[in-house]
Amino acid sequence: MTKEERIEKICKRFSRLELNRTNFEQFFRDVRDYIRPTKQGVDTSVITVGQRHTNNRYDSTASEAARIMATSMQNALIPQSSKWFALKIPAGHPMSALNDVNDVSWWFQEASNKIFNSLHSSNFYTVMGEAFYDFVTFGTVNILIEEKNLKDENFSGFNFRGVPVGRFAFEEDYTGKPDTVFWEYTRSARQMYQEFDKNKLPPSVIDCLEDDPDKEFQLIKCVKPNEMYDSKTLGEFAFRSYDIEKSTKLCVAEGGFNELPFVVARFEKVTGEVWGRSPADIAMPDIISLNRLRQMELKALSKAVDPPVLAPDEGILGTFRLNPNSINFTRDPERWRFLNYEGRMDFSSLKANELKQSIRNIYLADQLILPEKLNMTAEEIITIRQQQQRLLGPQIARMEAEALGPIITRCFNIMLRTEAFPPPPEALNGLTEIDIEYLGPIAKTQRLEGMQSAQAWVQNLVSIASVKPEALDHIDVDALADYIADVTSVPHQVRTDDETIAQARKSRAEQEQRQQTLNEYEQQANIANRAAPAVETLSEIPLGSF
């Protein structure tokens, strides 16, 4: 297959996936019009910077409810004030025992700290804030993870970019995991000259460099698996990348990635579909009804505040005016009056409140807000966190699996390749996968539940031991101590490894044995000292005295 045929095939594939996306674009437009009026790029229409889509929105209940869910999920998963993930060898891996080795645990701790600091110094939290909002409204998010300066051989930081829902298309592999992404983006002629090889630019771009350098061109970036990839071959990439100028179908750049640079996550997914669904899909009938009801209320309110005038068809002198302080002249003032408005706005208010509460219930807005109560106990906070965990559990798990996990994995691999970490221990040679342990508030609540159960179990056994001491034999104190340390995320630097513990116990046992032997010698010496006077007395008694 020639290069031109390959590019033509890529363009046809993008057109097919773009056509599949159009089935969802009406929903995307509804979300934009009623929930996200400032969001751009939700369909194939031209983006107008600063344009607001507020013609149909008369109520902000849905926007506020979606914002509460988005910020609740963000704070539960990726709090900015504390470290929210750790790295380790996966459980069940042949090398998983190395997690308890100090050198290995220290290296993973350093690696996770460097990733966390790099995320803080980048635009990660800014992009993720919008991504969570897209997650709970449009149902599908796409995030591009790039190195800040690709021309620098050393690590230069990360750059994150949110891709609008109407500007990309994607396909899944046989496991249902997105592995092919098309991104339609815009570059000016000047930017294309700066970014790409000028010898590969179309003539239309070259012609604009002098006369109209800011003229924009549409490009398509395709990242798909490299079917010929061999991990043992140096210089090979697991994913191939093509940047194509859309109008001329010329490939202006070709390269590759070791990991898929795009991260696609879905709020929930229906069998047979690749695009995600969100709570807005359920709440949209109520949202549209509420906005139309609010529109009717505004019209009714204007009639009540500024009612129509009932006036005779004759008898008015000059032009009839309704301006403030205006004077009208009429021959029959008794026939002039305001038309009374008899609409029942109380009925519409009751229905509006019902619709608002329905929307808030769908977005779990009332359940996700902490009650305004001072001096809450730790047990009360844990109970609230448990409720949030039950409500958001499936969506949090999907966000961790489809977004946060791939983001951390790609960041780890980028920093590992650029030698941004300290040299790894030799014991890790041959390790090809890592596990991510989440430490956010929801994850902590999940672990604390198990710790509370363990503590209650130990307390019950201690109570039983007062009657039957052998009940304490059921407790593995070493395992319990390790479990509590893991649950509470105690750093390995302050924990003693098993080898050191074994040596300390051996030394303590030898010391106790020496002390016991010394005590026996002292006891025997005391007995001998007490027996010596008696022996001496017996020796002084003459023989035959008995």
XYZ file of C-alpha atoms in Angstrom:
546
model
C 0.000 0.000 0.000
C 1.412 3.385 -1.013
C 1.525 6.351 1.356
C -1.220 8.150 -0.587
C -3.497 5.102 -0.387
C -2.829 4.816 3.349
C -3.734 8.481 3.907
C -6.870 8.100 1.792
C -7.876 5.094 3.887
C -7.343 7.066 7.100
C -9.501 9.940 5.821
C -12.328 7.568 4.849
C -12.194 5.949 8.262
C -12.414 9.345 9.954
C -15.434 10.270 7.814
C -17.194 7.055 8.841
C -16.518 7.597 12.568
C -17.498 11.257 12.258
C -20.812 10.184 10.707
C -21.436 7.851 13.660
C -20.840 10.777 16.015
C -23.561 12.869 14.365
C -26.163 10.610 16.008
C -25.081 12.084 19.357
C -24.608 15.685 18.256
C -28.232 16.680 18.872
C -27.806 15.603 22.490
C -24.498 17.476 22.663
C -26.236 20.629 21.396
C -29.002 20.247 23.990
C -26.389 19.953 26.742
C -24.656 23.044 25.428
C -27.880 25.061 25.151
C -29.375 24.150 28.534
C -26.368 23.282 30.761
C -23.065 24.466 29.239
C -23.866 27.662 27.282
C -20.193 28.699 26.933
C -18.941 25.332 25.670
C -17.620 25.400 22.102
C -16.944 22.647 19.584
C -19.813 20.294 20.445
C -20.591 19.593 16.781
C -19.198 20.250 13.321
C -20.292 23.904 13.270
C -17.689 26.663 13.122
C -16.374 27.722 16.534
C -16.999 31.373 17.371
C -14.749 32.497 20.207
C -16.695 33.974 23.128
C -20.116 33.024 21.755
C -22.735 32.109 24.344
C -25.658 29.794 23.625
C -28.295 31.088 26.038
C -31.371 31.565 23.832
C -33.100 28.512 25.298
C -31.869 28.659 28.903
C -34.149 30.317 31.464
C -33.091 28.303 34.542
C -29.661 27.381 35.952
C -30.685 24.397 38.104
C -29.117 21.829 35.761
C -25.876 23.798 35.445
C -25.530 24.092 39.215
C -26.412 20.432 39.856
C -23.894 19.260 37.248
C -21.238 21.517 38.740
C -21.813 20.030 42.209
C -21.403 16.481 40.905
C -18.297 17.412 38.880
C -16.536 19.174 41.769
C -17.522 16.384 44.193
C -15.956 13.763 41.939
C -12.855 15.887 41.385
C -12.326 16.494 45.102
C -12.959 12.821 45.883
C -10.482 11.529 43.286
C -7.763 14.144 42.728
C -7.628 16.604 45.656
C -5.016 19.291 45.024
C -4.074 19.620 48.680
C -2.799 16.066 49.175
C -1.187 13.263 47.257
C -3.902 11.089 45.739
C -2.017 8.116 44.283
C 0.883 5.771 44.957
C 2.794 3.260 42.831
C 3.647 -0.350 43.518
C 4.082 -3.752 41.907
C 0.680 -5.328 41.132
C -0.635 -7.857 43.639
C -0.269 -11.377 42.275
C 2.779 -10.410 40.206
C 5.781 -12.754 40.660
C 7.764 -9.751 41.929
C 5.060 -8.398 44.261
C 7.055 -9.436 47.353
C 9.486 -6.617 46.516
C 6.857 -4.091 47.648
C 8.031 -4.747 51.221
C 11.709 -4.133 50.414
C 12.825 -0.700 51.578
C 14.845 0.180 48.459
C 11.958 -0.713 46.149
C 9.272 1.016 48.211
C 11.483 4.117 48.524
C 11.994 4.255 44.743
C 8.254 3.972 44.044
C 7.648 6.658 46.663
C 10.134 8.989 44.965
C 8.687 8.270 41.514
C 5.119 8.994 42.629
C 6.244 12.189 44.394
C 7.964 13.449 41.240
C 4.903 12.693 39.108
C 2.657 14.430 41.642
C 4.890 17.525 41.695
C 5.045 17.583 37.884
C 1.252 17.447 37.669
C 1.038 20.355 40.113
C 3.434 22.455 38.063
C 1.482 21.802 34.846
C -2.056 22.689 33.745
C -3.353 19.277 34.859
C -5.891 20.456 37.438
C -7.203 23.214 35.166
C -7.872 20.772 32.341
C -9.256 18.099 34.679
C -11.715 20.605 36.171
C -13.314 21.056 32.764
C -12.959 17.336 32.011
C -15.023 16.369 35.070
C -17.669 18.898 34.022
C -17.736 17.362 30.525
C -17.794 13.900 32.100
C -21.083 14.503 33.949
C -22.759 16.470 31.135
C -21.657 15.198 27.721
C -20.740 11.740 29.033
C -17.474 11.418 27.056
C -14.170 13.219 27.597
C -10.903 13.206 25.693
C -7.614 14.467 27.160
C -4.328 14.767 25.293
C -1.120 14.276 27.340
C 2.009 15.801 25.804
C 5.529 16.644 26.850
C 5.904 20.379 27.209
C 8.961 20.596 24.955
C 9.454 17.649 22.622
C 12.718 19.088 21.312
C 14.329 18.855 24.750
C 15.940 15.464 25.432
C 15.532 15.975 29.183
C 12.199 15.999 30.932
C 10.575 19.429 30.527
C 7.172 18.885 32.122
C 3.694 17.967 30.937
C 1.055 19.766 28.932
C -2.578 18.651 29.022
C -5.208 19.576 26.468
C -8.945 18.941 26.590
C -10.437 17.993 23.227
C -14.021 19.252 22.601
C -16.567 16.482 22.234
C -17.458 17.532 18.673
C -13.858 17.619 17.481
C -12.794 13.996 17.847
C -13.864 10.487 16.950
C -12.552 7.191 18.267
C -12.780 3.441 17.957
C -12.373 0.574 20.432
C -10.333 -2.617 20.309
C -11.860 -6.042 20.847
C -11.825 -5.552 24.645
C -13.846 -2.311 24.492
C -10.853 -0.100 25.219
C -10.353 2.997 23.002
C -7.225 2.469 20.899
C -7.750 4.678 17.821
C -8.406 8.418 18.067
C -8.993 11.069 15.391
C -8.675 14.722 16.402
C -9.759 17.546 14.122
C -7.901 20.730 15.035
C -7.035 24.135 13.593
C -3.682 25.747 12.862
C -2.817 29.005 11.145
C -0.395 29.037 8.224
C 2.274 30.570 10.465
C 1.777 27.925 13.146
C 1.984 25.113 10.606
C 5.247 26.564 9.301
C 6.620 26.599 12.867
C 5.418 23.115 13.824
C 5.878 20.995 10.710
C 8.513 20.402 8.046
C 8.064 23.196 5.508
C 8.868 20.793 2.664
C 5.708 18.817 3.485
C 3.314 21.762 3.711
C 0.645 22.146 0.994
C 1.168 24.993 -1.532
C -1.945 26.746 -0.202
C -0.238 27.112 3.185
C 3.019 28.364 1.688
C 1.150 30.974 -0.351
C -0.481 32.394 2.805
C 2.725 32.874 4.767
C 3.368 36.374 3.435
C -0.071 37.719 2.556
C -2.289 36.059 5.192
C -0.191 34.192 7.805
C -3.109 33.955 10.253
C -5.411 32.121 7.870
C -6.557 28.926 9.553
C -6.466 25.416 8.118
C -8.205 22.263 9.312
C -6.029 19.275 10.152
C -6.746 15.722 11.262
C -4.500 13.913 13.705
C -4.861 10.144 13.645
C -3.264 7.945 16.311
C -3.792 4.237 15.866
C -2.074 0.989 16.897
C 1.029 -0.035 14.992
C 0.041 -3.424 13.631
C 3.711 -4.247 12.909
C 4.910 -3.295 16.402
C 7.581 -5.473 17.986
C 8.612 -4.475 21.508
C 12.057 -6.037 20.960
C 12.838 -3.732 18.018
C 14.486 -0.459 18.991
C 12.922 2.706 17.606
C 9.528 1.106 17.046
C 6.398 2.735 18.440
C 3.305 0.959 19.713
C 1.108 3.643 18.073
C 1.504 5.397 14.727
C 0.586 9.066 14.311
C -0.413 10.985 11.159
C -1.157 14.721 10.820
C -3.157 15.370 7.636
C -4.230 18.682 6.102
C -7.934 18.099 5.560
C -8.652 19.935 2.311
C -5.680 18.576 0.347
C -5.340 15.232 2.213
C -1.591 15.743 2.442
C 0.294 14.208 5.366
C 2.365 17.004 6.924
C 3.810 14.907 9.782
C 4.217 11.236 10.592
C 5.505 9.797 13.849
C 4.617 7.562 16.751
C 3.991 7.164 20.464
C 4.935 4.532 22.994
C 1.494 4.911 24.602
C -1.787 6.281 23.330
C -1.463 10.026 24.078
C -5.251 10.474 24.124
C -7.276 9.369 27.129
C -10.978 8.740 26.423
C -13.349 8.146 29.364
C -17.088 7.526 29.434
C -19.479 8.245 32.360
C -21.501 5.144 31.538
C -21.718 3.057 28.423
C -24.571 1.277 26.672
C -23.889 -2.065 25.036
C -23.244 -1.632 21.321
C -22.207 2.038 21.601
C -18.770 3.595 21.941
C -19.856 7.049 23.114
C -20.759 7.573 26.748
C -24.015 8.582 28.381
C -24.372 11.028 31.275
C -27.041 12.006 33.854
C -28.019 14.793 31.450
C -29.349 12.087 29.123
C -31.859 11.113 31.825
C -32.585 14.618 33.064
C -32.925 16.308 29.655
C -36.782 16.026 29.417
C -37.106 17.665 32.842
C -34.474 20.274 31.940
C -36.257 21.270 28.721
C -39.661 21.302 30.457
C -38.329 23.465 33.293
C -36.826 26.005 30.924
C -40.020 26.259 28.878
C -42.035 26.630 32.072
C -39.723 29.397 33.248
C -40.138 31.098 29.890
C -43.927 30.955 30.268
C -43.641 32.318 33.816
C -41.648 35.306 32.575
C -44.297 36.049 29.958
C -47.043 35.720 32.578
C -45.089 37.908 34.998
C -44.752 40.631 32.387
C -48.529 40.543 31.900
C -49.105 40.822 35.645
C -46.585 43.627 36.155
C -47.426 45.513 32.989
C -50.963 44.345 32.105
C -52.757 45.153 28.845
C -55.009 48.223 28.768
C -58.719 48.002 27.968
C -59.720 51.262 26.334
C -62.677 52.413 24.209
C -62.247 52.586 20.465
C -63.038 56.277 20.534
C -63.039 59.144 22.970
C -59.253 59.352 23.402
C -57.792 62.718 22.518
C -54.432 62.439 20.788
C -52.021 59.531 21.182
C -52.548 57.189 24.122
C -49.301 56.896 26.138
C -48.292 54.388 28.858
C -44.963 55.980 29.746
C -44.303 56.957 33.401
C -45.740 60.381 34.321
C -47.504 60.611 30.971
C -50.856 62.467 30.674
C -53.713 61.134 28.564
C -56.905 62.992 27.655
C -60.198 61.188 27.194
C -63.897 62.136 27.043
C -64.951 58.979 28.915
C -62.342 58.045 31.594
C -64.673 55.494 33.220
C -64.311 53.164 30.240
C -60.531 53.122 30.470
C -58.995 50.396 32.717
C -56.266 47.733 33.019
C -57.153 44.208 31.961
C -56.869 41.945 35.033
C -54.526 38.954 34.685
C -56.088 35.738 35.984
C -53.235 33.274 35.385
C -52.254 30.883 38.246
C -48.542 31.390 38.711
C -48.684 29.405 41.953
C -49.398 26.261 39.930
C -46.423 26.850 37.655
C -44.166 27.492 40.667
C -45.180 24.181 42.230
C -44.423 22.324 38.988
C -41.145 24.195 38.555
C -40.030 23.188 42.053
C -40.933 19.588 41.275
C -38.833 19.640 38.093
C -35.926 21.340 39.859
C -35.903 18.702 42.589
C -36.023 15.931 39.984
C -32.985 17.367 38.209
C -31.083 17.715 41.490
C -31.953 14.128 42.422
C -30.669 12.801 39.106
C -27.381 14.643 39.664
C -27.304 13.633 43.373
C -26.777 17.297 44.200
C -28.355 17.222 47.662
C -26.629 13.984 48.685
C -23.156 15.156 47.635
C -23.147 18.361 49.688
C -21.825 18.030 53.219
C -24.392 19.222 55.785
C -23.750 22.627 57.332
C -22.926 21.260 60.762
C -20.065 22.386 62.973
C -17.830 19.983 64.904
C -18.745 16.865 62.922
C -17.266 13.695 64.375
C -14.970 11.426 62.372
C -17.669 8.753 62.370
C -20.205 11.169 60.869
C -17.775 12.217 58.128
C -16.980 8.570 57.342
C -20.705 7.811 57.121
C -21.209 10.650 54.637
C -18.204 9.502 52.608
C -19.608 5.987 52.551
C -22.879 7.319 51.172
C -21.050 9.272 48.467
C -19.021 6.184 47.653
C -22.165 4.109 47.161
C -23.731 6.782 44.968
C -20.708 7.493 42.778
C -18.904 4.149 43.006
C -19.422 2.907 39.408
C -18.610 6.283 37.834
C -15.529 6.762 40.028
C -14.303 3.290 39.096
C -14.755 4.075 35.394
C -12.948 7.410 35.722
C -10.042 5.680 37.485
C -9.855 2.879 34.915
C -10.308 4.914 31.709
C -8.777 8.298 32.595
C -6.648 8.586 35.723
C -4.904 5.232 35.320
C -3.780 5.848 31.716
C -2.762 9.430 32.585
C -0.496 8.346 35.458
C 0.881 5.432 33.436
C 1.822 7.685 30.507
C 3.351 10.284 32.835
C 5.362 7.540 34.556
C 6.658 6.143 31.267
C 7.582 9.598 29.927
C 9.549 10.465 33.072
C 11.162 7.023 33.138
C 12.340 7.348 29.521
C 13.752 10.834 30.129
C 15.534 9.655 33.314
C 13.591 12.046 35.534
C 13.534 9.424 38.301
C 16.433 8.210 40.430
C 18.018 5.003 39.066
C 15.675 2.108 39.906
C 16.918 -0.753 42.109
C 18.406 -3.711 40.270
C 15.694 -5.891 41.785
C 13.175 -4.196 39.453
C 14.959 -5.291 36.279
C 12.438 -7.029 34.048
C 9.375 -5.363 35.587
C 6.997 -4.366 32.772
C 3.891 -3.191 34.644
C 2.993 -1.121 37.678
C -0.104 -0.819 39.819
C -1.693 2.472 40.859
C -3.115 2.775 44.349
C -5.516 5.689 44.798
C -5.313 7.641 48.053
C -8.129 10.168 47.657
C -10.929 10.674 50.204
C -13.175 7.991 48.675
C -10.331 5.461 48.537
C -9.375 6.270 52.133
C -12.967 5.734 53.244
C -13.022 2.334 51.559
C -9.853 1.276 53.363
C -10.943 2.746 56.712
C -14.076 0.608 56.641
C -11.916 -2.519 56.677
C -9.662 -1.112 59.407
C -12.658 -0.308 61.600
C -13.884 -3.883 61.190
C -10.432 -5.216 62.137
C -10.252 -2.973 65.199
C -13.717 -4.037 66.356
C -12.742 -7.692 65.886
C -9.580 -7.243 67.976
C -11.521 -5.462 70.737
C -14.033 -8.319 70.854
C -11.238 -10.884 71.112
C -9.593 -8.893 73.898
C -12.884 -8.955 75.800
C -13.169 -12.716 75.301
C -9.537 -13.187 76.394
C -10.419 -12.021 79.898
C -12.333 -15.297 80.227
C -10.458 -17.436 77.728
C -6.900 -16.118 77.092
C -6.244 -18.478 74.165
C -8.689 -16.365 72.089
C -5.786 -13.974 71.362
C -4.066 -16.760 69.405
C -6.357 -15.867 66.493
C -4.616 -12.489 66.011
C -1.609 -12.286 63.700
C -0.108 -9.144 65.178
C 2.477 -8.673 62.406
C -0.148 -8.957 59.673
C -2.457 -6.599 61.567
C 0.298 -3.987 61.961
C 1.147 -4.152 58.237
C -2.531 -3.923 57.311
C -3.135 -0.807 59.443
C 0.022 0.828 58.040
C -1.108 0.128 54.464
C -4.648 1.388 55.091
C -3.466 4.635 56.673
C -0.774 5.137 53.953
C 2.153 5.153 56.386
C 5.361 5.884 54.383
C 7.714 2.939 54.070
C 10.594 5.133 55.212
C 9.284 5.050 58.784
C 8.426 1.343 58.723
C 10.823 -1.483 59.596
C 11.177 -4.226 57.013
C 10.680 -7.911 57.840
C 14.405 -8.725 57.812
C 15.232 -6.025 60.344
C 12.313 -7.100 62.521
C 13.526 -10.720 62.412
C 17.062 -9.667 63.386
C 15.769 -7.499 66.228
C 13.617 -10.335 67.532
C 16.510 -12.772 67.300
C 18.771 -10.391 69.221
C 16.039 -9.824 71.795
C 15.515 -13.597 72.176
C 19.289 -14.168 72.617
C 19.456 -11.377 75.171
C 16.489 -12.826 77.043
C 18.157 -16.255 76.945
C 21.379 -14.814 78.359
C 19.413 -12.952 80.999
C 17.525 -16.135 81.898
C 20.796 -18.110 82.193
C 22.305 -15.350 84.322
C 19.225 -15.372 86.535
C 19.554 -19.141 86.965
C 23.214 -18.771 87.943
C 22.294 -16.067 90.459
C 19.495 -18.214 91.845
C 21.827 -21.178 92.272
C 24.428 -18.928 93.890
C 21.820 -17.584 96.323
C 20.783 -21.092 97.238
C 24.400 -22.046 97.788
C 24.990 -18.955 99.913
C 21.939 -19.723 102.053
C 23.004 -23.377 102.428
C 26.630 -22.581 103.418
C 25.945 -21.657 107.131
C 23.950 -24.828 107.622
C 26.742 -26.924 106.205
C 29.224 -25.136 108.423
C 27.052 -25.788 111.515
C 26.793 -29.450 110.711
C 30.532 -29.695 110.307
C 31.006 -28.372 113.875
C 28.851 -31.081 115.547
C 31.043 -33.923 116.993
C 30.621 -37.309 115.477
C 28.545 -39.701 117.515
C 26.387 -36.957 118.971
C 23.349 -38.497 117.414
